[in-house]
């Protein structure tokens, strides 16, 4: 068989080179300021780095238990109790994974049979449709609505998307790419629908510590009748600026977590022993660290949002996370992909078209995502270039 005849399996077809790869390569080639991918340029807690080095040298280098080290499982359970008043048994209700990415994939593999449907709000993180596809399931996008400079739940669209094959609602709050934090009322509406239709919720909360201003992160598992049907996923990557470590975790009732562990055991079995040892200690002091990180990120968000206004690229409100959405139509563009391909030469800046996260056929094409998890200088440089390019 020749290369030309060969074709990969259906489940990976078309998931190869993405617009992320293209834009990262464009940034490298043109030397543009890269506000594309959400890779932090910010420091990690020094004590945490020292702890990893010490754990490696102390010999914590072999397989940890399949569910994760006891110390990290206990630290995660303590974190959920202190922050959200939720009790999880460290033995059986907490599973450590290779990043949130593996927790998501293993959850979908554990919960979906071929032909099942998974609901997710659109736009959504690109691992969601891929994970559903690996499980033989179909991701059904539920568009978020625009309300001024915010994105909001469209409860009617959500209700209309539920069908006889719907098994899972995949929630992401704080939300990537929009920076939306789901409100108490929105979560109550979602929870009501999940109870009514007996859906399992998988909630991706990797930005749980990165909420700015007055809106607060709430976890849907804390709502009445939800703990028993919810898998809550988070990760160290975004909270501690250690995206290369790939340590995540999932909490939930033992029968759901056991199913996820059954899938996870044959994806990676386990990983990251020294990182787990170090993170177990760091998680106890996360509130202090996260308060400082939020100050840095919020300043960057404000600099970027103000700069986008001055450049005539109308920003949406980023309540949380790493990203600001902008409306590019004032620059005479309606197509975010073309805009992002031209932006490095026009302005010396790289961004990502939000269409890379959109699955609904009628989704807006005029949105572009800029990341601000960067050094302040990178954000200021990008702003200056955008303003001068007008
Ligand atoms: C970054 C990100 C992840 C991946 O987390 P890892 O711990 O690096 O696997 C998952 N979900 C969302 C929404 C993210 O932004």
PDB file of N, CA and C and ligand atoms in Angstrom, residues 98-102 104 125 128 172 174 176 204 206-207 234-238 243 246-248 323, ligand 1:
ATOM      1  N   UNK A  98      -3.450  11.703  34.219  1.00  0.00           N
ATOM      2  CA  UNK A  98      -2.396  12.388  33.477  1.00  0.00           C
ATOM      3  C   UNK A  98      -3.000  13.656  32.857  1.00  0.00           C
ATOM      4  N   UNK A  99      -3.129  14.663  33.685  1.00  0.00           N
ATOM      5  CA  UNK A  99      -3.761  15.920  33.283  1.00  0.00           C
ATOM      6  C   UNK A  99      -5.273  15.797  33.223  1.00  0.00           C
ATOM      7  N   UNK A 100      -5.927  16.950  33.105  1.00  0.00           N
ATOM      8  CA  UNK A 100      -7.379  16.958  32.912  1.00  0.00           C
ATOM      9  C   UNK A 100      -7.733  16.270  31.602  1.00  0.00           C
ATOM     10  N   UNK A 101      -6.826  16.318  30.645  1.00  0.00           N
ATOM     11  CA  UNK A 101      -7.090  15.728  29.330  1.00  0.00           C
ATOM     12  C   UNK A 101      -7.378  14.234  29.447  1.00  0.00           C
ATOM     13  N   UNK A 102      -6.556  13.526  30.221  1.00  0.00           N
ATOM     14  CA  UNK A 102      -6.820  12.095  30.379  1.00  0.00           C
ATOM     15  C   UNK A 102      -8.089  11.855  31.192  1.00  0.00           C
ATOM     16  N   UNK A 104     -10.738  13.623  31.144  1.00  0.00           N
ATOM     17  CA  UNK A 104     -11.862  13.822  30.216  1.00  0.00           C
ATOM     18  C   UNK A 104     -12.032  12.610  29.306  1.00  0.00           C
ATOM     19  N   UNK A 125     -13.874  23.453  24.284  1.00  0.00           N
ATOM     20  CA  UNK A 125     -12.479  23.014  24.266  1.00  0.00           C
ATOM     21  C   UNK A 125     -12.340  21.855  23.274  1.00  0.00           C
ATOM     22  N   UNK A 128     -13.010  17.918  23.709  1.00  0.00           N
ATOM     23  CA  UNK A 128     -14.327  17.327  23.970  1.00  0.00           C
ATOM     24  C   UNK A 128     -14.865  16.543  22.764  1.00  0.00           C
ATOM     25  N   UNK A 172     -18.130  23.066  31.308  1.00  0.00           N
ATOM     26  CA  UNK A 172     -16.808  23.650  31.522  1.00  0.00           C
ATOM     27  C   UNK A 172     -17.007  25.049  32.112  1.00  0.00           C
ATOM     28  N   UNK A 174     -14.981  27.709  35.070  1.00  0.00           N
ATOM     29  CA  UNK A 174     -14.927  28.771  34.068  1.00  0.00           C
ATOM     30  C   UNK A 174     -14.622  28.202  32.678  1.00  0.00           C
ATOM     31  N   UNK A 176     -13.510  27.830  28.733  1.00  0.00           N
ATOM     32  CA  UNK A 176     -12.540  28.093  27.667  1.00  0.00           C
ATOM     33  C   UNK A 176     -13.258  27.765  26.361  1.00  0.00           C
ATOM     34  N   UNK A 204     -15.544  20.206  33.832  1.00  0.00           N
ATOM     35  CA  UNK A 204     -14.129  20.542  33.678  1.00  0.00           C
ATOM     36  C   UNK A 204     -13.916  21.901  34.340  1.00  0.00           C
ATOM     37  N   UNK A 206     -10.779  23.328  35.340  1.00  0.00           N
ATOM     38  CA  UNK A 206      -9.336  23.589  35.450  1.00  0.00           C
ATOM     39  C   UNK A 206      -9.017  25.061  35.735  1.00  0.00           C
ATOM     40  N   UNK A 207      -9.970  25.971  35.467  1.00  0.00           N
ATOM     41  CA  UNK A 207      -9.741  27.395  35.787  1.00  0.00           C
ATOM     42  C   UNK A 207     -10.438  27.806  37.084  1.00  0.00           C
ATOM     43  N   UNK A 234     -10.291  18.581  37.635  1.00  0.00           N
ATOM     44  CA  UNK A 234      -9.412  19.747  37.674  1.00  0.00           C
ATOM     45  C   UNK A 234      -7.975  19.287  37.466  1.00  0.00           C
ATOM     46  N   UNK A 235      -7.054  20.213  37.583  1.00  0.00           N
ATOM     47  CA  UNK A 235      -5.677  19.917  37.197  1.00  0.00           C
ATOM     48  C   UNK A 235      -4.742  20.952  37.802  1.00  0.00           C
ATOM     49  N   UNK A 236      -3.480  20.576  37.950  1.00  0.00           N
ATOM     50  CA  UNK A 236      -2.486  21.505  38.493  1.00  0.00           C
ATOM     51  C   UNK A 236      -1.999  22.495  37.446  1.00  0.00           C
ATOM     52  N   UNK A 237      -2.126  22.162  36.177  1.00  0.00           N
ATOM     53  CA  UNK A 237      -1.481  22.916  35.099  1.00  0.00           C
ATOM     54  C   UNK A 237      -1.771  24.404  35.124  1.00  0.00           C
ATOM     55  N   UNK A 238      -3.049  24.764  35.131  1.00  0.00           N
ATOM     56  CA  UNK A 238      -3.416  26.173  35.025  1.00  0.00           C
ATOM     57  C   UNK A 238      -3.259  26.884  36.372  1.00  0.00           C
ATOM     58  N   UNK A 243       1.871  23.610  33.105  1.00  0.00           N
ATOM     59  CA  UNK A 243       1.078  22.850  32.129  1.00  0.00           C
ATOM     60  C   UNK A 243       1.834  21.641  31.582  1.00  0.00           C
ATOM     61  N   UNK A 246       1.242  17.770  33.605  1.00  0.00           N
ATOM     62  CA  UNK A 246       0.121  16.868  33.312  1.00  0.00           C
ATOM     63  C   UNK A 246      -0.287  16.029  34.530  1.00  0.00           C
ATOM     64  N   UNK A 247      -0.649  16.730  35.578  1.00  0.00           N
ATOM     65  CA  UNK A 247      -1.257  16.062  36.729  1.00  0.00           C
ATOM     66  C   UNK A 247      -2.664  16.633  36.902  1.00  0.00           C
ATOM     67  N   UNK A 248      -3.656  15.780  36.766  1.00  0.00           N
ATOM     68  CA  UNK A 248      -5.046  16.181  36.954  1.00  0.00           C
ATOM     69  C   UNK A 248      -5.721  15.218  37.909  1.00  0.00           C
ATOM     70  N   UNK A 323      -8.253  33.906  28.532  1.00  0.00           N
ATOM     71  CA  UNK A 323      -8.530  34.388  27.172  1.00  0.00           C
ATOM     72  C   UNK A 323      -9.559  35.516  27.111  1.00  0.00           C
TER      73      UNK A 323
HETATM   74  C1  LIG B   1      -5.848  23.428  29.482  1.00  0.00           C
HETATM   75  C2  LIG B   1      -7.191  22.790  29.555  1.00  0.00           C
HETATM   76  C3  LIG B   1      -7.326  21.416  29.809  1.00  0.00           C
HETATM   77  C4  LIG B   1      -6.135  20.483  29.858  1.00  0.00           C
HETATM   78  O1  LIG B   1      -5.619  20.336  31.107  1.00  0.00           O
HETATM   79  P1  LIG B   1      -4.316  19.385  31.346  1.00  0.00           P
HETATM   80  O2  LIG B   1      -4.277  19.241  32.801  1.00  0.00           O
HETATM   81  O3  LIG B   1      -3.147  20.118  30.763  1.00  0.00           O
HETATM   82  O4  LIG B   1      -4.562  18.109  30.625  1.00  0.00           O
HETATM   83  C5  LIG B   1      -8.596  20.888  29.949  1.00  0.00           C
HETATM   84  N1  LIG B   1      -9.686  21.670  29.837  1.00  0.00           N
HETATM   85  C6  LIG B   1      -9.607  22.985  29.577  1.00  0.00           C
HETATM   86  C7  LIG B   1     -10.841  23.796  29.452  1.00  0.00           C
HETATM   87  C8  LIG B   1      -8.351  23.593  29.417  1.00  0.00           C
HETATM   88  O5  LIG B   1      -8.258  24.890  29.106  1.00  0.00           O
END
